[in-house]
Tab-separated table of N, CA, C and O in Angstrom:
chain	number	residue	atom	x	y	z
V	232	UNK	N	26.507	57.936	-60.851
V	232	UNK	CA	26.228	59.347	-60.567
V	232	UNK	C	25.042	59.430	-59.632
V	232	UNK	O	23.972	58.914	-59.938
V	233	UNK	N	25.221	60.084	-58.506
V	233	UNK	CA	24.151	60.265	-57.528
V	233	UNK	C	23.622	61.686	-57.657
V	233	UNK	O	24.268	62.646	-57.263
V	234	UNK	N	22.443	61.822	-58.233
V	234	UNK	CA	21.876	63.144	-58.442
V	234	UNK	C	21.493	63.814	-57.125
V	234	UNK	O	21.407	65.031	-57.044
V	235	UNK	N	21.242	63.046	-56.095
V	235	UNK	CA	20.945	63.617	-54.782
V	235	UNK	C	22.103	64.464	-54.295
V	235	UNK	O	21.903	65.538	-53.739
V	236	UNK	N	23.325	63.993	-54.504
V	236	UNK	CA	24.501	64.771	-54.110
V	236	UNK	C	24.597	66.057	-54.924
V	236	UNK	O	24.934	67.105	-54.400
V	237	UNK	N	24.267	65.981	-56.195
V	237	UNK	CA	24.312	67.152	-57.057
V	237	UNK	C	23.300	68.184	-56.578
V	237	UNK	O	23.617	69.365	-56.469
V	238	UNK	N	22.100	67.753	-56.263
V	238	UNK	CA	21.076	68.672	-55.768
V	238	UNK	C	21.530	69.339	-54.475
V	238	UNK	O	21.328	70.530	-54.278
V	239	UNK	N	22.130	68.593	-53.588
V	239	UNK	CA	22.596	69.142	-52.316
V	239	UNK	C	23.698	70.177	-52.554
V	239	UNK	O	23.708	71.230	-51.922
V	240	UNK	N	24.606	69.875	-53.480
V	240	UNK	CA	25.674	70.830	-53.779
V	240	UNK	C	25.105	72.105	-54.400
V	240	UNK	O	25.532	73.200	-54.083
V	241	UNK	N	24.132	71.966	-55.304
V	241	UNK	CA	23.526	73.146	-55.924
V	241	UNK	C	22.839	74.010	-54.878
V	241	UNK	O	22.976	75.224	-54.880
V	242	UNK	N	22.100	73.399	-53.989
V	242	UNK	CA	21.403	74.153	-52.947
V	242	UNK	C	22.400	74.852	-52.036
V	242	UNK	O	22.220	76.007	-51.673
V	243	UNK	N	23.468	74.169	-51.689
V	243	UNK	CA	24.470	74.742	-50.791
V	243	UNK	C	25.226	75.889	-51.458
V	243	UNK	O	25.599	76.854	-50.808
V	244	UNK	N	25.413	75.797	-52.760
V	244	UNK	CA	26.176	76.830	-53.451
V	244	UNK	C	25.306	77.984	-53.906
V	244	UNK	O	25.802	78.985	-54.395
V	245	UNK	N	23.995	77.864	-53.751
V	245	UNK	CA	23.108	78.942	-54.138
V	245	UNK	C	22.787	78.973	-55.612
V	245	UNK	O	22.275	79.966	-56.108
V	246	UNK	N	23.068	77.901	-56.343
V	246	UNK	CA	22.776	77.890	-57.772
V	246	UNK	C	21.437	77.243	-58.083
V	246	UNK	O	20.993	77.282	-59.215
V	247	UNK	N	20.795	76.658	-57.093
V	247	UNK	CA	19.490	76.050	-57.292
V	247	UNK	C	18.487	77.155	-57.621
V	247	UNK	O	18.364	78.119	-56.869
V	248	UNK	N	17.761	77.067	-58.737
V	248	UNK	CA	16.837	78.136	-59.128
V	248	UNK	C	15.791	78.455	-58.066
V	248	UNK	O	15.470	79.624	-57.862
V	249	UNK	N	15.280	77.458	-57.382
V	249	UNK	CA	14.281	77.727	-56.342
V	249	UNK	C	14.905	78.540	-55.209
V	249	UNK	O	14.312	79.494	-54.718
V	250	UNK	N	16.123	78.187	-54.797
V	250	UNK	CA	16.806	78.922	-53.739
V	250	UNK	C	17.006	80.370	-54.168
V	250	UNK	O	16.791	81.289	-53.385
V	251	UNK	N	17.399	80.583	-55.404
V	251	UNK	CA	17.634	81.937	-55.907
V	251	UNK	C	16.335	82.733	-55.941
V	251	UNK	O	16.327	83.921	-55.604
V	252	UNK	N	15.244	82.091	-56.315
V	252	UNK	CA	13.948	82.770	-56.358
V	252	UNK	C	13.542	83.232	-54.959
V	252	UNK	O	13.097	84.369	-54.774
V	253	UNK	N	13.706	82.379	-53.971
V	253	UNK	CA	13.343	82.731	-52.603
V	253	UNK	C	14.267	83.828	-52.078
V	253	UNK	O	13.821	84.769	-51.409
V	254	UNK	N	15.551	83.736	-52.394
V	254	UNK	CA	16.501	84.774	-51.973
V	254	UNK	C	16.123	86.124	-52.586
V	254	UNK	O	16.206	87.161	-51.919
V	255	UNK	N	15.683	86.116	-53.831
V	255	UNK	CA	15.249	87.340	-54.493
V	255	UNK	C	14.018	87.911	-53.799
V	255	UNK	O	13.913	89.123	-53.597
V	256	UNK	N	13.086	87.046	-53.414
V	256	UNK	CA	11.895	87.513	-52.705
V	256	UNK	C	12.268	88.156	-51.375
V	256	UNK	O	11.678	89.174	-50.993
V	257	UNK	N	13.238	87.581	-50.676
V	257	UNK	CA	13.699	88.182	-49.421
V	257	UNK	C	14.290	89.570	-49.674
V	257	UNK	O	13.985	90.521	-48.948
V	258	UNK	N	15.114	89.687	-50.695
V	258	UNK	CA	15.716	90.981	-51.027
V	258	UNK	C	14.652	92.007	-51.390
V	258	UNK	O	14.705	93.154	-50.957
V	259	UNK	N	13.675	91.585	-52.189
V	259	UNK	CA	12.602	92.495	-52.582
V	259	UNK	C	11.774	92.925	-51.374
V	259	UNK	O	11.391	94.095	-51.267
V	260	UNK	N	11.510	91.998	-50.482
V	260	UNK	CA	10.739	92.336	-49.283
V	260	UNK	C	11.467	93.405	-48.471
V	260	UNK	O	10.838	94.341	-47.952
V	261	UNK	N	12.784	93.288	-48.367
V	261	UNK	CA	13.564	94.296	-47.641
V	261	UNK	C	13.449	95.657	-48.325
V	261	UNK	O	13.304	96.685	-47.661
V	262	UNK	N	13.510	95.662	-49.649
V	262	UNK	CA	13.387	96.909	-50.397
V	262	UNK	C	11.993	97.513	-50.222
V	262	UNK	O	11.851	98.722	-50.043
V	263	UNK	N	10.965	96.674	-50.286
V	263	UNK	CA	9.597	97.162	-50.093
V	263	UNK	C	9.455	97.800	-48.721
V	263	UNK	O	8.834	98.850	-48.577
V	264	UNK	N	10.026	97.156	-47.705
V	264	UNK	CA	9.938	97.680	-46.351
V	264	UNK	C	10.631	99.041	-46.265
V	264	UNK	O	10.107	99.981	-45.662
V	265	UNK	N	11.779	99.168	-46.901
V	265	UNK	CA	12.509	100.435	-46.892
V	265	UNK	C	11.732	101.536	-47.601
V	265	UNK	O	11.834	102.708	-47.232
V	266	UNK	N	10.938	101.171	-48.613
V	266	UNK	CA	10.139	102.148	-49.350
V	266	UNK	C	8.819	102.452	-48.637
V	266	UNK	O	8.061	103.300	-49.074
V	267	UNK	N	8.540	101.723	-47.558
V	267	UNK	CA	7.309	101.957	-46.821
V	267	UNK	C	6.133	101.102	-47.265
V	267	UNK	O	5.019	101.292	-46.790
V	268	UNK	N	6.364	100.164	-48.183
V	268	UNK	CA	5.290	99.280	-48.663
V	268	UNK	C	5.263	98.017	-47.792
V	268	UNK	O	5.749	96.962	-48.179
V	269	UNK	N	4.688	98.152	-46.602
V	269	UNK	CA	4.674	97.032	-45.668
V	269	UNK	C	3.804	95.886	-46.159
V	269	UNK	O	4.136	94.720	-45.941
V	270	UNK	N	2.708	96.192	-46.840
V	270	UNK	CA	1.841	95.118	-47.346
V	270	UNK	C	2.543	94.295	-48.418
V	270	UNK	O	2.449	93.065	-48.431
V	271	UNK	N	3.258	94.962	-49.317
V	271	UNK	CA	4.021	94.251	-50.343
V	271	UNK	C	5.111	93.394	-49.725
V	271	UNK	O	5.341	92.255	-50.153
V	272	UNK	N	5.772	93.942	-48.717
V	272	UNK	CA	6.822	93.191	-48.028
V	272	UNK	C	6.239	91.965	-47.338
V	272	UNK	O	6.794	90.868	-47.446
V	273	UNK	N	5.114	92.128	-46.650
V	273	UNK	CA	4.473	90.990	-45.963
V	273	UNK	C	4.092	89.886	-46.941
V	273	UNK	O	4.262	88.707	-46.640
V	274	UNK	N	3.553	90.281	-48.080
V	274	UNK	CA	3.138	89.292	-49.079
V	274	UNK	C	4.325	88.440	-49.526
V	274	UNK	O	4.242	87.208	-49.585
V	275	UNK	N	5.441	89.084	-49.825
V	275	UNK	CA	6.635	88.356	-50.242
V	275	UNK	C	7.177	87.490	-49.114
V	275	UNK	O	7.585	86.345	-49.330
V	276	UNK	N	7.188	88.022	-47.910
V	276	UNK	CA	7.710	87.269	-46.772
V	276	UNK	C	6.849	86.045	-46.469
V	276	UNK	O	7.373	84.990	-46.098
V	277	UNK	N	5.547	86.160	-46.662
V	277	UNK	CA	4.675	85.000	-46.471
V	277	UNK	C	4.975	83.915	-47.501
V	277	UNK	O	4.908	82.725	-47.192
V	278	UNK	N	5.341	84.309	-48.716
V	278	UNK	CA	5.739	83.325	-49.733
V	278	UNK	C	7.040	82.637	-49.321
V	278	UNK	O	7.198	81.428	-49.503
V	279	UNK	N	7.960	83.402	-48.775
V	279	UNK	CA	9.228	82.830	-48.301
V	279	UNK	C	8.954	81.838	-47.172
V	279	UNK	O	9.543	80.760	-47.116
V	280	UNK	N	8.050	82.193	-46.264
V	280	UNK	CA	7.706	81.305	-45.148
V	280	UNK	C	7.135	79.985	-45.667
V	280	UNK	O	7.330	78.934	-45.069
V	281	UNK	N	6.443	80.030	-46.778
V	281	UNK	CA	5.847	78.823	-47.347
V	281	UNK	C	6.867	77.972	-48.100
V	281	UNK	O	6.861	76.744	-47.992
V	282	UNK	N	7.761	78.621	-48.849
V	282	UNK	CA	8.612	77.892	-49.794
V	282	UNK	C	10.097	77.858	-49.448
V	282	UNK	O	10.846	77.117	-50.070
V	283	UNK	N	10.543	78.663	-48.505
V	283	UNK	CA	11.966	78.784	-48.239
V	283	UNK	C	12.531	77.655	-47.405
V	283	UNK	O	11.809	76.842	-46.840
V	284	UNK	N	13.862	77.646	-47.324
V	284	UNK	CA	14.534	76.691	-46.444
V	284	UNK	C	14.528	77.259	-45.021
V	284	UNK	O	14.005	78.355	-44.781
V	285	UNK	N	15.094	76.545	-44.093
V	285	UNK	CA	15.040	76.953	-42.682
V	285	UNK	C	15.669	78.322	-42.458
V	285	UNK	O	15.122	79.152	-41.729
V	286	UNK	N	16.806	78.569	-43.072
V	286	UNK	CA	17.483	79.856	-42.891
V	286	UNK	C	16.658	80.995	-43.478
V	286	UNK	O	16.534	82.070	-42.868
V	287	UNK	N	16.089	80.772	-44.652
V	287	UNK	CA	15.280	81.799	-45.295
V	287	UNK	C	14.020	82.077	-44.480
V	287	UNK	O	13.615	83.226	-44.325
V	288	UNK	N	13.418	81.018	-43.949
V	288	UNK	CA	12.224	81.199	-43.120
V	288	UNK	C	12.562	81.992	-41.865
V	288	UNK	O	11.775	82.832	-41.423
V	289	UNK	N	13.728	81.748	-41.299
V	289	UNK	CA	14.160	82.494	-40.128
V	289	UNK	C	14.308	83.976	-40.425
V	289	UNK	O	13.874	84.826	-39.644
V	290	UNK	N	14.897	84.288	-41.574
V	290	UNK	CA	15.046	85.689	-41.977
V	290	UNK	C	13.686	86.331	-42.202
V	290	UNK	O	13.444	87.466	-41.786
V	291	UNK	N	12.798	85.599	-42.863
V	291	UNK	CA	11.463	86.117	-43.137
V	291	UNK	C	10.714	86.373	-41.843
V	291	UNK	O	10.032	87.389	-41.692
V	292	UNK	N	10.852	85.474	-40.894
V	292	UNK	CA	10.184	85.607	-39.592
V	292	UNK	C	10.665	86.864	-38.878
V	292	UNK	O	9.862	87.617	-38.313
V	293	UNK	N	11.961	87.111	-38.919
V	293	UNK	CA	12.514	88.307	-38.280
V	293	UNK	C	11.988	89.584	-38.948
V	293	UNK	O	11.640	90.548	-38.268
V	294	UNK	N	11.924	89.560	-40.267
V	294	UNK	CA	11.430	90.740	-40.985
V	294	UNK	C	9.933	90.962	-40.727
V	294	UNK	O	9.491	92.097	-40.579
V	295	UNK	N	9.174	89.869	-40.672
V	295	UNK	CA	7.745	90.007	-40.373
V	295	UNK	C	7.543	90.596	-38.978
V	295	UNK	O	6.670	91.448	-38.783
V	296	UNK	N	8.347	90.174	-38.025
V	296	UNK	CA	8.245	90.706	-36.662
V	296	UNK	C	8.590	92.209	-36.661
V	296	UNK	O	7.944	92.986	-35.952
V	297	UNK	N	9.557	92.589	-37.456
V	297	UNK	CA	9.961	93.990	-37.558
V	297	UNK	C	8.839	94.842	-38.140
V	297	UNK	O	8.643	95.985	-37.744
V	298	UNK	N	8.096	94.257	-39.097
V	298	UNK	CA	7.005	94.987	-39.727
V	298	UNK	C	5.825	95.195	-38.773
V	298	UNK	O	5.023	96.094	-38.963
V	299	UNK	N	5.728	94.321	-37.784
V	299	UNK	CA	4.670	94.434	-36.781
V	299	UNK	C	3.333	93.956	-37.190
V	299	UNK	O	2.871	93.621	-38.146
């Protein structure tokens, strides 16, 4: 049994808890931005930039640019 393959499959399928946590932070940041809480959104997006995968960091970067 190769656990490396299992980890890769979990990450790809979105069942990895860390991936889900970062995805939740991205969703919350979008909601904060819609409510006008730009500081709250920035804080969450900065966490995503630190801990997310490449795709998540790209999304966070786009949202941060939108916030100005």
